[in-house]
PDB file of C-alpha atoms in Angstrom:
ATOM      1  CA  MET A   1     -24.932  -5.983  42.955  1.00 52.00           C
ATOM      2  CA  SER A   2     -21.769  -5.187  44.764  1.00 56.00           C
ATOM      3  CA  GLY A   3     -18.572  -5.089  42.767  1.00 58.00           C
ATOM      4  CA  PHE A   4     -20.062  -3.634  39.569  1.00 56.00           C
ATOM      5  CA  VAL A   5     -19.399  -0.003  38.808  1.00 56.00           C
ATOM      6  CA  LEU A   6     -21.020   1.681  35.844  1.00 56.00           C
ATOM      7  CA  SER A   7     -18.882   4.347  34.265  1.00 56.00           C
ATOM      8  CA  THR A   8     -20.576   7.349  32.715  1.00 60.00           C
ATOM      9  CA  ALA A   9     -17.410   8.759  31.197  1.00 58.00           C
ATOM     10  CA  ALA A  10     -17.127   8.576  27.432  1.00 55.00           C
ATOM     11  CA  PRO A  11     -14.272   6.427  26.135  1.00 57.00           C
ATOM     12  CA  ALA A  12     -11.293   8.245  24.712  1.00 57.00           C
ATOM     13  CA  VAL A  13     -11.409   8.399  20.925  1.00 56.00           C
ATOM     14  CA  PRO A  14      -8.067   8.562  19.127  1.00 56.00           C
ATOM     15  CA  ASN A  15      -7.455  11.339  16.640  1.00 55.00           C
ATOM     16  CA  THR A  16      -8.303   9.705  13.307  1.00 55.00           C
ATOM     17  CA  THR A  17      -7.585  12.736  11.135  1.00 57.00           C
ATOM     18  CA  GLU A  18      -3.857  12.152  11.316  1.00 56.00           C
ATOM     19  CA  VAL A  19      -2.640   9.486   8.919  1.00 53.00           C
ATOM     20  CA  MET A  20       0.319   7.565  10.205  1.00 54.00           C
ATOM     21  CA  THR A  21       2.560   6.303   7.431  1.00 55.00           C
ATOM     22  CA  PRO A  22       5.915   4.727   8.136  1.00 54.00           C
ATOM     23  CA  SER A  23       8.960   6.398   6.713  1.00 54.00           C
ATOM     24  CA  GLU A  24      11.373   4.540   4.449  1.00 52.00           C
ATOM     25  CA  THR A  25      13.749   3.897   7.353  1.00 52.00           C
ATOM     26  CA  GLU A  26      10.903   2.365   9.341  1.00 52.00           C
ATOM     27  CA  LEU A  27       9.986   0.125   6.390  1.00 49.00           C
ATOM     28  CA  GLU A  28      13.525  -1.197   6.294  1.00 51.00           C
ATOM     29  CA  THR A  29      13.293  -2.282   9.927  1.00 55.00           C
ATOM     30  CA  TYR A  30      10.182  -4.416   9.355  1.00 69.00           C
ATOM     31  CA  TYR A  31      11.767  -6.996   7.083  1.00 72.00           C
ATOM     32  CA  THR A  32      15.277  -7.775   5.960  1.00 80.00           C
ATOM     33  CA  SER A  33      16.080  -7.698   2.250  1.00 79.00           C
ATOM     34  CA  THR A  34      16.134 -11.495   2.121  1.00 85.00           C
ATOM     35  CA  GLU A  35      12.658 -11.691   3.645  1.00 83.00           C
ATOM     36  CA  ARG A  36      11.347  -9.115   1.166  1.00 82.00           C
ATOM     37  CA  VAL A  37      12.742 -11.085  -1.792  1.00 85.00           C
ATOM     38  CA  ILE A  38      11.181 -14.308  -0.488  1.00 89.00           C
ATOM     39  CA  MET A  39       7.800 -12.603  -0.028  1.00 86.00           C
ATOM     40  CA  ALA A  40       8.066 -11.084  -3.507  1.00 86.00           C
ATOM     41  CA  CYS A  41       8.776 -14.535  -4.995  1.00 91.00           C
ATOM     42  CA  VAL A  42       5.736 -15.969  -3.206  1.00 91.00           C
ATOM     43  CA  LEU A  43       3.583 -13.128  -4.549  1.00 89.00           C
ATOM     44  CA  ILE A  44       4.910 -13.649  -8.079  1.00 92.00           C
ATOM     45  CA  PHE A  45       3.946 -17.312  -7.753  1.00 94.00           C
ATOM     46  CA  CYS A  46       0.467 -16.192  -6.598  1.00 91.00           C
ATOM     47  CA  ILE A  47       0.185 -13.870  -9.610  1.00 92.00           C
ATOM     48  CA  ILE A  48       0.998 -16.787 -11.925  1.00 94.00           C
ATOM     49  CA  LEU A  49      -1.547 -19.014 -10.164  1.00 93.00           C
ATOM     50  CA  THR A  50      -4.135 -16.235 -10.371  1.00 93.00           C
ATOM     51  CA  PHE A  51      -3.599 -15.945 -14.108  1.00 93.00           C
ATOM     52  CA  LEU A  52      -3.639 -19.684 -14.795  1.00 95.00           C
ATOM     53  CA  GLY A  53      -6.574 -20.574 -12.542  1.00 94.00           C
ATOM     54  CA  ASN A  54      -8.882 -17.766 -13.580  1.00 95.00           C
ATOM     55  CA  SER A  55      -7.995 -18.045 -17.261  1.00 95.00           C
ATOM     56  CA  LEU A  56      -8.750 -21.769 -17.182  1.00 96.00           C
ATOM     57  CA  MET A  57     -12.086 -21.103 -15.489  1.00 95.00           C
ATOM     58  CA  LEU A  58     -13.074 -18.408 -17.990  1.00 95.00           C
ATOM     59  CA  TRP A  59     -11.985 -20.619 -20.897  1.00 96.00           C
ATOM     60  CA  SER A  60     -13.992 -23.581 -19.616  1.00 95.00           C
ATOM     61  CA  ILE A  61     -17.125 -21.482 -19.087  1.00 94.00           C
ATOM     62  CA  LYS A  62     -16.839 -20.066 -22.604  1.00 93.00           C
ATOM     63  CA  PHE A  63     -16.171 -23.300 -24.497  1.00 95.00           C
ATOM     64  CA  VAL A  64     -18.117 -25.954 -22.525  1.00 94.00           C
ATOM     65  CA  PRO A  65     -21.844 -25.527 -23.175  1.00 93.00           C
ATOM     66  CA  ALA A  66     -22.856 -27.421 -20.038  1.00 94.00           C
ATOM     67  CA  LEU A  67     -21.105 -24.773 -17.931  1.00 92.00           C
ATOM     68  CA  GLN A  68     -22.942 -21.841 -19.518  1.00 92.00           C
ATOM     69  CA  THR A  69     -25.490 -21.289 -16.766  1.00 93.00           C
ATOM     70  CA  VAL A  70     -26.634 -18.188 -14.922  1.00 93.00           C
ATOM     71  CA  ASN A  71     -24.646 -19.142 -11.826  1.00 93.00           C
ATOM     72  CA  ASN A  72     -21.480 -19.527 -13.862  1.00 93.00           C
ATOM     73  CA  VAL A  73     -21.946 -16.060 -15.359  1.00 93.00           C
ATOM     74  CA  PHE A  74     -21.505 -14.700 -11.837  1.00 95.00           C
ATOM     75  CA  LEU A  75     -18.521 -16.973 -11.363  1.00 94.00           C
ATOM     76  CA  ALA A  76     -17.034 -15.676 -14.620  1.00 95.00           C
ATOM     77  CA  SER A  77     -17.422 -12.087 -13.437  1.00 95.00           C
ATOM     78  CA  LEU A  78     -15.593 -12.974 -10.210  1.00 95.00           C
ATOM     79  CA  CYS A  79     -12.833 -14.617 -12.237  1.00 95.00           C
ATOM     80  CA  LEU A  80     -12.506 -11.524 -14.391  1.00 94.00           C
ATOM     81  CA  ALA A  81     -12.340  -9.262 -11.327  1.00 93.00           C
ATOM     82  CA  ASN A  82      -9.690 -11.517  -9.836  1.00 92.00           C
ATOM     83  CA  LEU A  83      -7.663 -11.376 -13.067  1.00 92.00           C
ATOM     84  CA  ILE A  84      -7.820  -7.579 -13.031  1.00 90.00           C
ATOM     85  CA  ASN A  85      -6.700  -7.593  -9.405  1.00 87.00           C
ATOM     86  CA  GLY A  86      -3.854  -9.951 -10.225  1.00 87.00           C
ATOM     87  CA  PHE A  87      -2.580  -7.823 -13.099  1.00 86.00           C
ATOM     88  CA  PHE A  88      -3.135  -4.300 -11.837  1.00 83.00           C
ATOM     89  CA  THR A  89      -2.560  -4.407  -8.070  1.00 83.00           C
ATOM     90  CA  MET A  90      -0.357  -7.346  -7.161  1.00 85.00           C
ATOM     91  CA  PRO A  91       2.619  -6.233  -9.330  1.00 84.00           C
ATOM     92  CA  PHE A  92       2.639  -2.900  -7.484  1.00 79.00           C
ATOM     93  CA  ILE A  93       2.844  -4.736  -4.179  1.00 79.00           C
ATOM     94  CA  VAL A  94       5.782  -6.793  -5.457  1.00 83.00           C
ATOM     95  CA  SER A  95       7.616  -3.729  -6.733  1.00 81.00           C
ATOM     96  CA  SER A  96       7.059  -1.902  -3.452  1.00 77.00           C
ATOM     97  CA  MET A  97       8.485  -4.850  -1.523  1.00 77.00           C
ATOM     98  CA  LEU A  98      11.609  -4.845  -3.628  1.00 79.00           C
ATOM     99  CA  SER A  99      12.110  -1.072  -3.738  1.00 77.00           C
ATOM    100  CA  ASP A 100      11.560  -0.173  -0.043  1.00 66.00           C
ATOM    101  CA  GLN A 101       8.745   2.204  -0.936  1.00 64.00           C
ATOM    102  CA  SER A 102       5.110   2.263   0.013  1.00 62.00           C
ATOM    103  CA  PRO A 103       2.779   0.887  -2.705  1.00 59.00           C
ATOM    104  CA  ASP A 104       1.092   4.252  -3.209  1.00 60.00           C
ATOM    105  CA  MET A 105       4.368   5.784  -4.416  1.00 60.00           C
ATOM    106  CA  ASN A 106       4.620   3.210  -7.223  1.00 57.00           C
ATOM    107  CA  ILE A 107       0.983   3.773  -8.232  1.00 60.00           C
ATOM    108  CA  LYS A 108       1.518   7.544  -8.290  1.00 60.00           C
ATOM    109  CA  LYS A 109       4.467   7.068 -10.646  1.00 61.00           C
ATOM    110  CA  VAL A 110       2.287   5.097 -13.079  1.00 58.00           C
ATOM    111  CA  TRP A 111      -0.570   7.611 -12.952  1.00 57.00           C
ATOM    112  CA  ILE A 112       1.897  10.414 -13.655  1.00 59.00           C
ATOM    113  CA  LEU A 113       3.439   8.559 -16.614  1.00 55.00           C
ATOM    114  CA  ILE A 114       0.192   7.466 -18.308  1.00 56.00           C
ATOM    115  CA  PRO A 115      -1.021  10.957 -19.357  1.00 57.00           C
ATOM    116  CA  LYS A 116       2.446  11.821 -20.696  1.00 54.00           C
ATOM    117  CA  HIS A 117       2.375   8.804 -23.037  1.00 53.00           C
ATOM    118  CA  LEU A 118      -1.166   9.529 -24.233  1.00 55.00           C
ATOM    119  CA  GLN A 119      -0.338  13.045 -25.445  1.00 53.00           C
TER     120      GLN A 119
END
């Protein structure tokens, strides 16, 4: 067994309590403005496909009696979850790409505005 050395030292664990978020100047260095616009256009296309595909699936399960099975109920719930994801998260990602901000800043703006409009 020559050549094998067993180490008893514990591996170094990084400090996970510190959250590393890039600043706005660091975000600008990741992608150029042209690349961000192209990625935003691709995501907008994905949002449209998400809406069309899942809406068509939900419509077909509702109106075609042969598709109204127990398995397709689960499929319909997945389609509905995907629609919610497409409408409530993907637009924030697109707006953050175009505005050079992190997505959480855009979500915070919406959560601050909603209670003001409900009063």
